[in-house]
Tab-separated table of C-alpha atoms in Angstrom:
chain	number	residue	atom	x	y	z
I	1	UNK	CA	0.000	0.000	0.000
I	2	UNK	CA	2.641	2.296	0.323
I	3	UNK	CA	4.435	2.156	-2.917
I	4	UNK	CA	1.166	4.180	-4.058
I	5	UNK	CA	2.401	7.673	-5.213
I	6	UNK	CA	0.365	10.464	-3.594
I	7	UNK	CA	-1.189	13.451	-5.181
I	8	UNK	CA	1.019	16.764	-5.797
I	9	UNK	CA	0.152	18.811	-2.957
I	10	UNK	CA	-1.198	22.463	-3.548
I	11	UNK	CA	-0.944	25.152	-0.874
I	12	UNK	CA	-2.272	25.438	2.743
I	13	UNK	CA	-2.706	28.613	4.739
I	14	UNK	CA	-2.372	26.437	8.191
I	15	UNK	CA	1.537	26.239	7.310
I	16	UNK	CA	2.534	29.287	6.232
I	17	UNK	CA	5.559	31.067	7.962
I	18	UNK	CA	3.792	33.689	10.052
I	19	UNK	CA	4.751	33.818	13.565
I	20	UNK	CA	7.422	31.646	12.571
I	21	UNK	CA	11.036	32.568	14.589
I	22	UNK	CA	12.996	34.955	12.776
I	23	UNK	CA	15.683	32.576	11.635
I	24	UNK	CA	12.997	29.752	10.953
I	25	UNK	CA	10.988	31.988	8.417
I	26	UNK	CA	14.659	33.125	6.258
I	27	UNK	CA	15.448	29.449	6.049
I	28	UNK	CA	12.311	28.363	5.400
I	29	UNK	CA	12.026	26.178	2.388
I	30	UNK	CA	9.440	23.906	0.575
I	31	UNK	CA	9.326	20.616	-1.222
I	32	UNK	CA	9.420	21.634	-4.684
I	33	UNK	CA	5.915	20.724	-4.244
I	34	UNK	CA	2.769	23.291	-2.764
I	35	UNK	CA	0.608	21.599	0.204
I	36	UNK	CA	-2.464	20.502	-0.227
I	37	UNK	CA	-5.904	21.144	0.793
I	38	UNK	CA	-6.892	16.695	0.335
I	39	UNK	CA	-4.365	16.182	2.571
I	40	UNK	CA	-2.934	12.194	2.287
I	41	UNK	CA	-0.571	11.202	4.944
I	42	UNK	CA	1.164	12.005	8.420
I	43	UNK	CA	4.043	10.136	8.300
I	44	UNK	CA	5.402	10.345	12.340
I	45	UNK	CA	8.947	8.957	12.891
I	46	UNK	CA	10.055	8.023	16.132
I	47	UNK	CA	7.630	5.880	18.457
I	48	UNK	CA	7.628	7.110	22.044
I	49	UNK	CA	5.631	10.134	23.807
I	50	UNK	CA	6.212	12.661	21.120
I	51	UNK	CA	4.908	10.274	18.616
I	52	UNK	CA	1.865	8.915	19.874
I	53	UNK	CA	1.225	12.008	21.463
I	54	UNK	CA	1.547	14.194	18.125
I	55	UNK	CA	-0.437	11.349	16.294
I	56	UNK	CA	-3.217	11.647	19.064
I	57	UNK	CA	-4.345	15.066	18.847
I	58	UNK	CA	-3.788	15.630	15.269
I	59	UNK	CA	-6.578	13.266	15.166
I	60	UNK	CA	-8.962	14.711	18.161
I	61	UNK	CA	-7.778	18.245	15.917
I	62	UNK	CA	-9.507	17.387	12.933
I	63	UNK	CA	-6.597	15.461	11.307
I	64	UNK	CA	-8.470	12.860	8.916
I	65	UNK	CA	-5.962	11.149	6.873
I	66	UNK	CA	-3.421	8.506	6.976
I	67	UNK	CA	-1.512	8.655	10.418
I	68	UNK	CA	1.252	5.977	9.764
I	69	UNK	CA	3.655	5.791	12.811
I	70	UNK	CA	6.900	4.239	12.184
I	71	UNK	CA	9.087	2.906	15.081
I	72	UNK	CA	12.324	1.109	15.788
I	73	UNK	CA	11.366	-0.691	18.619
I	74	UNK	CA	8.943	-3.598	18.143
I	75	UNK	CA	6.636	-2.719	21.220
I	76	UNK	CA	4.087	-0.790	21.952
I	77	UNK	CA	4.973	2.687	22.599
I	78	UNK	CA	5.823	2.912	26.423
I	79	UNK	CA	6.730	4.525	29.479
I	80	UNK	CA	10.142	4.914	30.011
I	81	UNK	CA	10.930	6.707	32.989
I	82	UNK	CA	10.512	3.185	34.840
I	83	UNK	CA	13.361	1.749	33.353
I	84	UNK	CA	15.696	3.190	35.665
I	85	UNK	CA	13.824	2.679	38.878
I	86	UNK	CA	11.117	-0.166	39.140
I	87	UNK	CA	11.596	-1.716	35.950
I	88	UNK	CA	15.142	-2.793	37.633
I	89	UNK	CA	13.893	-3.790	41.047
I	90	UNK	CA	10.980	-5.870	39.772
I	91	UNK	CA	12.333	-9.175	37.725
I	92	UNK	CA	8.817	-9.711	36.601
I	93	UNK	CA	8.041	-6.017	35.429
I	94	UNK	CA	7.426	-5.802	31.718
I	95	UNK	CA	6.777	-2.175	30.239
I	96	UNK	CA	3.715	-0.316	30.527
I	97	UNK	CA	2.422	1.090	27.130
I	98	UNK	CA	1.411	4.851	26.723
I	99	UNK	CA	-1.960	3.500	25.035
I	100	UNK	CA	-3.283	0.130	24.160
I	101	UNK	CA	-3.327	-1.117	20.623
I	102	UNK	CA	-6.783	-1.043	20.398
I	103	UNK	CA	-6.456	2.922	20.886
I	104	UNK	CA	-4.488	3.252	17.527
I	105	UNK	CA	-6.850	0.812	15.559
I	106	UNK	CA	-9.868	2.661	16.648
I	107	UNK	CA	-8.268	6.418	15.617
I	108	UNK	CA	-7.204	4.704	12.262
I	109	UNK	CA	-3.088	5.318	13.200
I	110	UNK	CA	-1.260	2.625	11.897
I	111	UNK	CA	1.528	1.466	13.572
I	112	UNK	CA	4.695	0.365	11.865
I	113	UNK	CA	6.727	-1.308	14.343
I	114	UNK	CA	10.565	-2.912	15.033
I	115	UNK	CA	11.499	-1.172	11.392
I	116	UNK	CA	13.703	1.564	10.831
I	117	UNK	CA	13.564	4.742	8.396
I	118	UNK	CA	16.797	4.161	6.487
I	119	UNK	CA	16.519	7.454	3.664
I	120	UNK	CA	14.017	10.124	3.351
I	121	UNK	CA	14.034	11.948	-0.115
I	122	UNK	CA	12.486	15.800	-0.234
I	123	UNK	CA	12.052	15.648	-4.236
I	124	UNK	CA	9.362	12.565	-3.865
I	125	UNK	CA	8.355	13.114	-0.538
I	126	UNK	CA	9.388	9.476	0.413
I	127	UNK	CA	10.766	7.302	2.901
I	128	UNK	CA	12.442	3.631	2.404
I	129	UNK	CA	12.015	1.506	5.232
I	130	UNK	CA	14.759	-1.154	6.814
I	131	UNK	CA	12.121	-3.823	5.130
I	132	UNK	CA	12.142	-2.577	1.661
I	133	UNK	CA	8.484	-0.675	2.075
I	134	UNK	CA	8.148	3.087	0.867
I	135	UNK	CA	5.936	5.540	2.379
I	136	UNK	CA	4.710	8.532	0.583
I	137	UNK	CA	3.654	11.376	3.049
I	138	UNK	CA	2.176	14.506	2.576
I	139	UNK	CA	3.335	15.620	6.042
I	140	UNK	CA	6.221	14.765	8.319
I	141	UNK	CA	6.650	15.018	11.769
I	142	UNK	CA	10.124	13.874	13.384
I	143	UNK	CA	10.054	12.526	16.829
I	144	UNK	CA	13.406	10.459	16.715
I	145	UNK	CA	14.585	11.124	20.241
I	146	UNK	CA	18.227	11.185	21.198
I	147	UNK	CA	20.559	8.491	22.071
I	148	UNK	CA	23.098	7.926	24.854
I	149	UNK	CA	26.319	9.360	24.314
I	150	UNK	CA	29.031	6.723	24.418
I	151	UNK	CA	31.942	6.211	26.443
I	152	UNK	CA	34.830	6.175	24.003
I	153	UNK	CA	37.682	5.244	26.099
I	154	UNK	CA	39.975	1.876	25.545
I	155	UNK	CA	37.807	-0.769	26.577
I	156	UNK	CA	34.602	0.845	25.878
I	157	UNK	CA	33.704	-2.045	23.688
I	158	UNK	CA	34.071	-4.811	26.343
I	159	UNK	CA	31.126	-6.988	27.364
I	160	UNK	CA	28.782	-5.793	30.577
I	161	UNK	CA	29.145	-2.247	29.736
I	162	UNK	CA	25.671	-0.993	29.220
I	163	UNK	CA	23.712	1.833	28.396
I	164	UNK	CA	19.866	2.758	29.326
I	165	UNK	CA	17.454	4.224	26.791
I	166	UNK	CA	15.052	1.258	25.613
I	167	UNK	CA	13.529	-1.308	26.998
I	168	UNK	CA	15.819	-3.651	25.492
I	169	UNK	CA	18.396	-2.138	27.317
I	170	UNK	CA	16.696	-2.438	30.468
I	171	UNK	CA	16.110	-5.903	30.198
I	172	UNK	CA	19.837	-6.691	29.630
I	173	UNK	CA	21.110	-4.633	32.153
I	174	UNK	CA	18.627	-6.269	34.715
I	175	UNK	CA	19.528	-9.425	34.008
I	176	UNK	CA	23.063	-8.615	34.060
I	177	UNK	CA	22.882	-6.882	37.467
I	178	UNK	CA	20.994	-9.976	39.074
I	179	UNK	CA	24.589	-11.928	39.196
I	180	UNK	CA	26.923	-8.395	39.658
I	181	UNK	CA	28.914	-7.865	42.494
I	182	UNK	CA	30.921	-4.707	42.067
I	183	UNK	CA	29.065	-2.455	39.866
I	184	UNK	CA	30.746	0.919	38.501
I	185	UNK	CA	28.102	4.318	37.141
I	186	UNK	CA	30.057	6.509	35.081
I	187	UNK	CA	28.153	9.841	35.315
I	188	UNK	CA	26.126	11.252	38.275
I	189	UNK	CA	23.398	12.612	36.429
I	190	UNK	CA	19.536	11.735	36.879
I	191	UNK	CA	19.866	8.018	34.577
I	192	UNK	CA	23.449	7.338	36.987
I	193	UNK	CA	21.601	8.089	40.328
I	194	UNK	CA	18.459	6.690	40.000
I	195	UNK	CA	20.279	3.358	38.779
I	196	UNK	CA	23.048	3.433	41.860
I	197	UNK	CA	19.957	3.956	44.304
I	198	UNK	CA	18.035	0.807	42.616
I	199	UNK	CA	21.121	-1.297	42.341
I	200	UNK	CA	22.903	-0.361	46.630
I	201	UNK	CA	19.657	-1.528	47.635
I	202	UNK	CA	19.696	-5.120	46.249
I	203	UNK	CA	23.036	-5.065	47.817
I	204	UNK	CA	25.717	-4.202	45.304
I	205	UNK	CA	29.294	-2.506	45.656
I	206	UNK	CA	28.236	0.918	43.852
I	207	UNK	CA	30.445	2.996	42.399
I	208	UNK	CA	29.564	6.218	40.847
I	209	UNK	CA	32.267	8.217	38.564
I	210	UNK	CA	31.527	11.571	37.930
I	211	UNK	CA	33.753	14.305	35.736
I	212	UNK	CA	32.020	17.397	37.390
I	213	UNK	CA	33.044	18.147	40.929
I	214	UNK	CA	29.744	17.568	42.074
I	215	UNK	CA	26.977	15.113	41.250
I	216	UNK	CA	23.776	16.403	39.175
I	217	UNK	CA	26.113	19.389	38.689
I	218	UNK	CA	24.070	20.234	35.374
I	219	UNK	CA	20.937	20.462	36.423
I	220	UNK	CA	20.510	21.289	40.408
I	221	UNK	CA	21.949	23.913	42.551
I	222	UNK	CA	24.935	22.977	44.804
I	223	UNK	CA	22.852	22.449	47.610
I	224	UNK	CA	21.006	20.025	45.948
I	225	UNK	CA	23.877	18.306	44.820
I	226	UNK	CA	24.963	18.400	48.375
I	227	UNK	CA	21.892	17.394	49.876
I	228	UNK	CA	21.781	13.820	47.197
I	229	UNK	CA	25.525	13.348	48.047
I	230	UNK	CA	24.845	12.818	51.057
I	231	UNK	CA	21.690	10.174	50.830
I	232	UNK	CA	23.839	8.115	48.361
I	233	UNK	CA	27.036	7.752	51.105
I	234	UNK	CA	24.054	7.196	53.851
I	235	UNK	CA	22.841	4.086	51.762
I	236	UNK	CA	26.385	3.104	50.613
I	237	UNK	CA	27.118	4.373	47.224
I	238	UNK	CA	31.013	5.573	46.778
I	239	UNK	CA	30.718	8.768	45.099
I	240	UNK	CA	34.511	9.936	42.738
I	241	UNK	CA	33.556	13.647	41.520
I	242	UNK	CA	36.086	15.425	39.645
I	243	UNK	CA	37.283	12.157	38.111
I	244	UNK	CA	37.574	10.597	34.547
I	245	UNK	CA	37.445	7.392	32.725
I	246	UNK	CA	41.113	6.834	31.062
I	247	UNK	CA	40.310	2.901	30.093
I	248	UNK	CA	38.232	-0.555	31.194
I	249	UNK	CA	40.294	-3.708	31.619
I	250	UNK	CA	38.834	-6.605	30.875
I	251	UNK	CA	39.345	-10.499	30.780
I	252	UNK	CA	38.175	-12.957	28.007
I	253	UNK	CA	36.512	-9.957	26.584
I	254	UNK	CA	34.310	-9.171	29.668
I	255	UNK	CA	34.967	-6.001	31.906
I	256	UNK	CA	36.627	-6.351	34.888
I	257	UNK	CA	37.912	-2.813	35.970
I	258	UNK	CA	37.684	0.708	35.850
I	259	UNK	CA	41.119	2.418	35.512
I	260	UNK	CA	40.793	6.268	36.176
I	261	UNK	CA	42.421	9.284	35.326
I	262	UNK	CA	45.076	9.307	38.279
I	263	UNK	CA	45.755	5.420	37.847
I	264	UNK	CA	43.619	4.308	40.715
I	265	UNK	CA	41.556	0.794	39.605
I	266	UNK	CA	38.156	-0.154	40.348
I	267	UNK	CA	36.986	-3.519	40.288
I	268	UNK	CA	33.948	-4.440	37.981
I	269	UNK	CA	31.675	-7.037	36.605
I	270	UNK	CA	28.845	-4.664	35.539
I	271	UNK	CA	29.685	-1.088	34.235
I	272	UNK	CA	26.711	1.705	33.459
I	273	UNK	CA	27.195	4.611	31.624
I	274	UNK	CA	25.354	7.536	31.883
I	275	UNK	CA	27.165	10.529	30.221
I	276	UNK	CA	24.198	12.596	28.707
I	277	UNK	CA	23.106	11.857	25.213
I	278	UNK	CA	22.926	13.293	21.088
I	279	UNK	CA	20.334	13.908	19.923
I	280	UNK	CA	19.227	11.937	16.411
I	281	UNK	CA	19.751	14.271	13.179
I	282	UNK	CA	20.623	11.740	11.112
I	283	UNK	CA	16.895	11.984	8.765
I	284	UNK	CA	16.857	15.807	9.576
I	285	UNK	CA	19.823	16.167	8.061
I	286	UNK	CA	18.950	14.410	4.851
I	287	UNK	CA	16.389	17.329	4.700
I	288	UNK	CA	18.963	20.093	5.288
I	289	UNK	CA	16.684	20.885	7.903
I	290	UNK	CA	18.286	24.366	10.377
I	291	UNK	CA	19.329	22.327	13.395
I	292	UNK	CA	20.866	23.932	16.584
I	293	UNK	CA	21.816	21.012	18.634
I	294	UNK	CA	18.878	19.410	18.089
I	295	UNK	CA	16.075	19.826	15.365
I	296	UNK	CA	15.379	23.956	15.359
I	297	UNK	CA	11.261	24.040	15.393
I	298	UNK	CA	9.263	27.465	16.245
I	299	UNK	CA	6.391	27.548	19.286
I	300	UNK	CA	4.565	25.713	17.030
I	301	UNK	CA	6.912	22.925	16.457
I	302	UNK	CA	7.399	23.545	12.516
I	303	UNK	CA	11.005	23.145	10.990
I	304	UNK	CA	12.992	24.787	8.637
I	305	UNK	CA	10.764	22.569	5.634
I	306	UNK	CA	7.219	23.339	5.192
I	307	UNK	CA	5.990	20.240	5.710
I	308	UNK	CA	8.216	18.899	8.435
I	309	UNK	CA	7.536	19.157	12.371
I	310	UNK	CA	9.391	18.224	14.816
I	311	UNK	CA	9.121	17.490	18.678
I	312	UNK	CA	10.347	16.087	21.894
I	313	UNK	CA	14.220	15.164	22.471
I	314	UNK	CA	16.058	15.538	19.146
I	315	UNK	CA	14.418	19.463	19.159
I	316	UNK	CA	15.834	22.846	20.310
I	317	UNK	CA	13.556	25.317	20.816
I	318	UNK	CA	13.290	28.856	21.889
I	319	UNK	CA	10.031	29.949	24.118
I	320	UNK	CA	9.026	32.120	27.007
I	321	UNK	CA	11.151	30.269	29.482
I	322	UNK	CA	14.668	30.004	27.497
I	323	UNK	CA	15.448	32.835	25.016
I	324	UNK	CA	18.523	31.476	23.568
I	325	UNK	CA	17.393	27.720	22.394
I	326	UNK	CA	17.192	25.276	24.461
I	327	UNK	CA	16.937	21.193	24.106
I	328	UNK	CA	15.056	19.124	26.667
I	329	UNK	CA	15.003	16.033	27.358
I	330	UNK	CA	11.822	15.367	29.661
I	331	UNK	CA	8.428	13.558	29.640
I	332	UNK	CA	6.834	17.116	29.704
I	333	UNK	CA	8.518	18.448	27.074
I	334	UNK	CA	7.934	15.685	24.434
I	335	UNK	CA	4.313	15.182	25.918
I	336	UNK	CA	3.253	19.042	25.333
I	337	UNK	CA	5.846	20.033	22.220
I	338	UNK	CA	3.854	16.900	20.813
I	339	UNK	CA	0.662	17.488	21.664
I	340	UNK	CA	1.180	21.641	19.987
I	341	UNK	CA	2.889	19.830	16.743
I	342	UNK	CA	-0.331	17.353	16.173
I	343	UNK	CA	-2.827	20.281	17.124
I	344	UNK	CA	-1.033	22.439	14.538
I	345	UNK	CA	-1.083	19.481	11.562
I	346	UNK	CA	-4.569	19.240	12.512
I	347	UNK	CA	-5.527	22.967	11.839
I	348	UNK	CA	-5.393	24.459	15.487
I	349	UNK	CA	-3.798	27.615	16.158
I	350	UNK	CA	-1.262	26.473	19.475
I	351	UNK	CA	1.819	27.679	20.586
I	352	UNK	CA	4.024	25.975	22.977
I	353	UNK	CA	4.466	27.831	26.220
I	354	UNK	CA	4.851	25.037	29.047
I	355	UNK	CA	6.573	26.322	31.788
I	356	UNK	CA	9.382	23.111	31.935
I	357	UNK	CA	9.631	20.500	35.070
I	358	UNK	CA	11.291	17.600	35.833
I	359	UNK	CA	11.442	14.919	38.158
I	360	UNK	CA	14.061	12.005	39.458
I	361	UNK	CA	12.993	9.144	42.013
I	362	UNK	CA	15.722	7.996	44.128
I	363	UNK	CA	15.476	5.757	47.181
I	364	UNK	CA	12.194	7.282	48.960
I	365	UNK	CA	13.127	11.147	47.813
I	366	UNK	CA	11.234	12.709	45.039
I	367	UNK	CA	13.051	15.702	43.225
I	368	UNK	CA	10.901	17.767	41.394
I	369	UNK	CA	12.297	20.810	39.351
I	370	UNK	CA	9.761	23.897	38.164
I	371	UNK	CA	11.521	26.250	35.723
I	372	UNK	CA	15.021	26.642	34.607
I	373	UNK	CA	17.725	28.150	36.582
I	374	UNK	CA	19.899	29.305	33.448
I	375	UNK	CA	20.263	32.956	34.137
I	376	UNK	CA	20.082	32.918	37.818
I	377	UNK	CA	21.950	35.976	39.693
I	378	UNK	CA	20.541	34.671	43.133
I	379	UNK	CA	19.451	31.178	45.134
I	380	UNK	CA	17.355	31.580	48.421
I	381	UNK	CA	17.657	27.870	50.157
I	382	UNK	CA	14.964	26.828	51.935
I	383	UNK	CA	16.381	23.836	54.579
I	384	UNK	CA	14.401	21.055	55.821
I	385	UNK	CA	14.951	17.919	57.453
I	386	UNK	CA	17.410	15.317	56.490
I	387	UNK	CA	14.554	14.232	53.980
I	388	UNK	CA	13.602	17.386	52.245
I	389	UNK	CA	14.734	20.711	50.499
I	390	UNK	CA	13.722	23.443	48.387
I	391	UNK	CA	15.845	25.976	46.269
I	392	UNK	CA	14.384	29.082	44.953
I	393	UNK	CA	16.576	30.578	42.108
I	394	UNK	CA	15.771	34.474	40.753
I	395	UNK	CA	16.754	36.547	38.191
I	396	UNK	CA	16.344	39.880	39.602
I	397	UNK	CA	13.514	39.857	41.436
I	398	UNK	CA	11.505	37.219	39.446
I	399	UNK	CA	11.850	33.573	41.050
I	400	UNK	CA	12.521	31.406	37.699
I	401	UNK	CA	12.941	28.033	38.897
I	402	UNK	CA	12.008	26.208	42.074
I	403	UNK	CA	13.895	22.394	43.031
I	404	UNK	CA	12.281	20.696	45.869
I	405	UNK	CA	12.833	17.404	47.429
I	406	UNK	CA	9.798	15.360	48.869
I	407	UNK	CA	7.859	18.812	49.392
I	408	UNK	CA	5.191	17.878	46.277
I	409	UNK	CA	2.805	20.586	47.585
I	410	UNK	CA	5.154	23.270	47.518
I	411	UNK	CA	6.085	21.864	43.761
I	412	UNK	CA	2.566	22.074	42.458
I	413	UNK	CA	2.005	25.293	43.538
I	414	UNK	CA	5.201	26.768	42.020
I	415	UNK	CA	3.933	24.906	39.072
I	416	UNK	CA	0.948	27.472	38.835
I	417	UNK	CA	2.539	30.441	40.779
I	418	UNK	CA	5.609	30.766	38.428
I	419	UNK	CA	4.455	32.213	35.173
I	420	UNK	CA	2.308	34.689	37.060
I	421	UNK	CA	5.862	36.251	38.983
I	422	UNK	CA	4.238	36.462	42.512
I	423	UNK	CA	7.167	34.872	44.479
I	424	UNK	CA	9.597	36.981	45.952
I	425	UNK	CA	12.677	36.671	47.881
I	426	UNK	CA	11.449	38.691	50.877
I	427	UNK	CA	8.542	36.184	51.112
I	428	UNK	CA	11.269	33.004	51.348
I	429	UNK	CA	12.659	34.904	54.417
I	430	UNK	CA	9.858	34.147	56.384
I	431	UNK	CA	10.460	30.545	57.540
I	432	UNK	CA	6.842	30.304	58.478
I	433	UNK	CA	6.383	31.240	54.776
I	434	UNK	CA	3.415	29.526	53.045
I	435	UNK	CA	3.882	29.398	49.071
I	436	UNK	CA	0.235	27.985	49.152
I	437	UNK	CA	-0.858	31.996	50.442
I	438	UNK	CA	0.228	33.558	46.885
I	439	UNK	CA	-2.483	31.041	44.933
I	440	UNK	CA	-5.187	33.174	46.493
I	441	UNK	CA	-3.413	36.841	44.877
């Protein structure tokens, strides 16, 4: 069915480039072809939250056409933020999918699984599967994701060295950690952490390796860092900041230590890495698609190509909460960039303006992050107990971004209180201070 040819497009009015960033709407280019009012396909790449998401409410927005997702994995798509937490502690735990199959049959989306897009051409509007098929679309929407970025050190090839992203990943690195002993984490950022909690508590030798002098240095105040530095020593963890990989020594082809930067060795049968990640250009840049690290889309998710959106993890985006272009790599982000980018194929008129948050799970503490602290001229710490914690960053006067640990409450609220600029520092001197009060202003 897809070798069909479709129908030269004509033009739309939904996708012209009004309102379109500055540097979007000079780079701007079409398909040789105009759109067209009969439009024939969505063709949605990539099959996690962004993709079902997008695929969902370009339906419920009037989208009436082919919806053909295509996805490397062969499962449903799923929740991932499990992977790293239960998914490991549980040996029966299989992965939860974002909607049933019957979901996609009954909204007509077709689902194209465990194949991969190998070539997408612009002049035919085309793309050539990994098993031979073609798909004409009429409209494109990239949701590809990013992938871990690799350790590329001698060694780095060895057996038991494993990354998280997938749920085939998961599964190997569960099964591998049910007979480890001495496990190493290179990198101390959420994917590192939440792993080293999981993995102490069924009673492993956890070491965690991190370059930065201070763990979750990227993305949490110092305090913060402080305050999870801490936990992890309480429970066992042996935290190495300010330290590098230089190899991994192995025997018969399976690790068996870490060697670092100032010669010290650390035995290991299991090693994790968890060093950030790239995001996938690869098709985008078949397309000659503007890219900024990551795909560049405007509030309303459209590329550089007329008929090419883009959303979730492989995007960078600039909107009321990051004026310089920013990529994110969060549930949120993919859920609502998705959810703008299907409205928008659909016919809607939506802009993305989501304030950001985040979240990490480790042992019984909850991190939740509101905001983004980039620009920050001033942090007002708000101390708990041993079990909880809240920093308040501001630019100027205007509180940005709030991190709080086990205080959900006091995350919700900052959740609605933030875009409308009613927290102030003089407040957060009060230590009776009530950030529930300012929801009634």
């Amino acid at each position: 069915m897809y070798d069909r040819l479709n129908t030269p497009p004509a033009s739309r009015d939904d996708w012209r480039t009004s309102g379109l960033l500055p540097e979007l709407q000079s780079s701007r280019k079409g398909t040789g072809k105009s759109m067209s009012l009969a439009r024939q396909r969505l063709l949605i790449i990539g099959g996690s939250y962004a993709g079902s998401e997008l695929a969902s409410h370009a339906r419920a927005n009037g989208y009436c056409e082919d919806i053909v997702i295509v996805s490397e994995e062969a499962e449903l798509p799923y929740h991932r933020p499990p992977l790293s937490k239960s998914y490991l502690k549980e040996p029966a735990e299989e992965g939860t999918p974002l909607r049933a199959a019957a979901f996609y049959s009954a909204n007509n989306i077709e689902l194209e699984l465990g194949v991969r897009v190998l070539q997408l051409d612009p002049a035919t509007n085309a793309a050539v599967l990994s098993n031979g098929a073609r798909i004409t679309f009429d409209v494109l929407a990239l949701t590809v994701g990013a992938r871990p970025r690799e350790l590329t050190c001698a060694g780095s090839d060895l057996k038991n060295v494993y990354y998280l992203r997938s749920i085939a990943d998961a599964r190997a690195l569960r099964a591998a950690a049910a007979e480890a002993e001495n496990v190493v984490v290179i990198g101390a950022g959420f994917i590192g952490l939440e792993i080293a909690s999981v993995l102490v508590q069924q009673h492993k030798q956890v070491t965690v390796i991190e370059a930065e002098d201070r763990v979750l240095a990227r993305v949490v105040a110092p305090e913060v860092s402080e305050f999870f530095s801490t936990q992890h020593a309480h429970h066992g963890v042996k935290l190495l900041t300010s330290r590098s990989v230089h190899s991994l020594v192995g025997e018969r082809g399976i690790v068996r230590r870490v060697i670092l930067d100032d010669g010290t060795s650390i035995d290991a049968d299991t090693v994790i890495v968890g060093i950030g990640s790239v995001p996938n250009l690869e098709l985008s840049q078949q397309l000659g698609l503007m890219s900024r690290n990551g795909i560049a889309v405007d509030s309303r998710s459209r590329t550089s190509q007329a008929n090419v959106f883009a959303a979730g993890d492989c995007v960078s985006y600039v909107g009321p909460y990051n004026s310089s272009g920013i990529r994110l790599e969060s549930v949120q982000n993919a859920i609502d960039q998705s959810r703008v980018a299907g409205a928008v194929i659909g016919g809607a008129d939506r802009a993305y303006e989501s304030i950001p948050w985040f979240w990490s799970d480790q042992y019984n503490l909850k991190l939740q992050i509101v905001g983004l602290p980039a620009g920050a001229t001033e942090s007002v710490t708000r101390p708990g107990t041993t079990s909880d914690i809240s920093v308040f960053h501001f630019r100027g006067d205007a509180c940005i971004c709030i991190e709080s640990v086990n205080r959900p409450r006091e995350h919700m609220y900052a959740r609605k209180l933030l875009p409308r600029g009613v927290v102030t520092k003089k407040q957060l001197q009060d230590v009776d201070f009530d950030i529930s009060a300012l929801n009634k202003l």
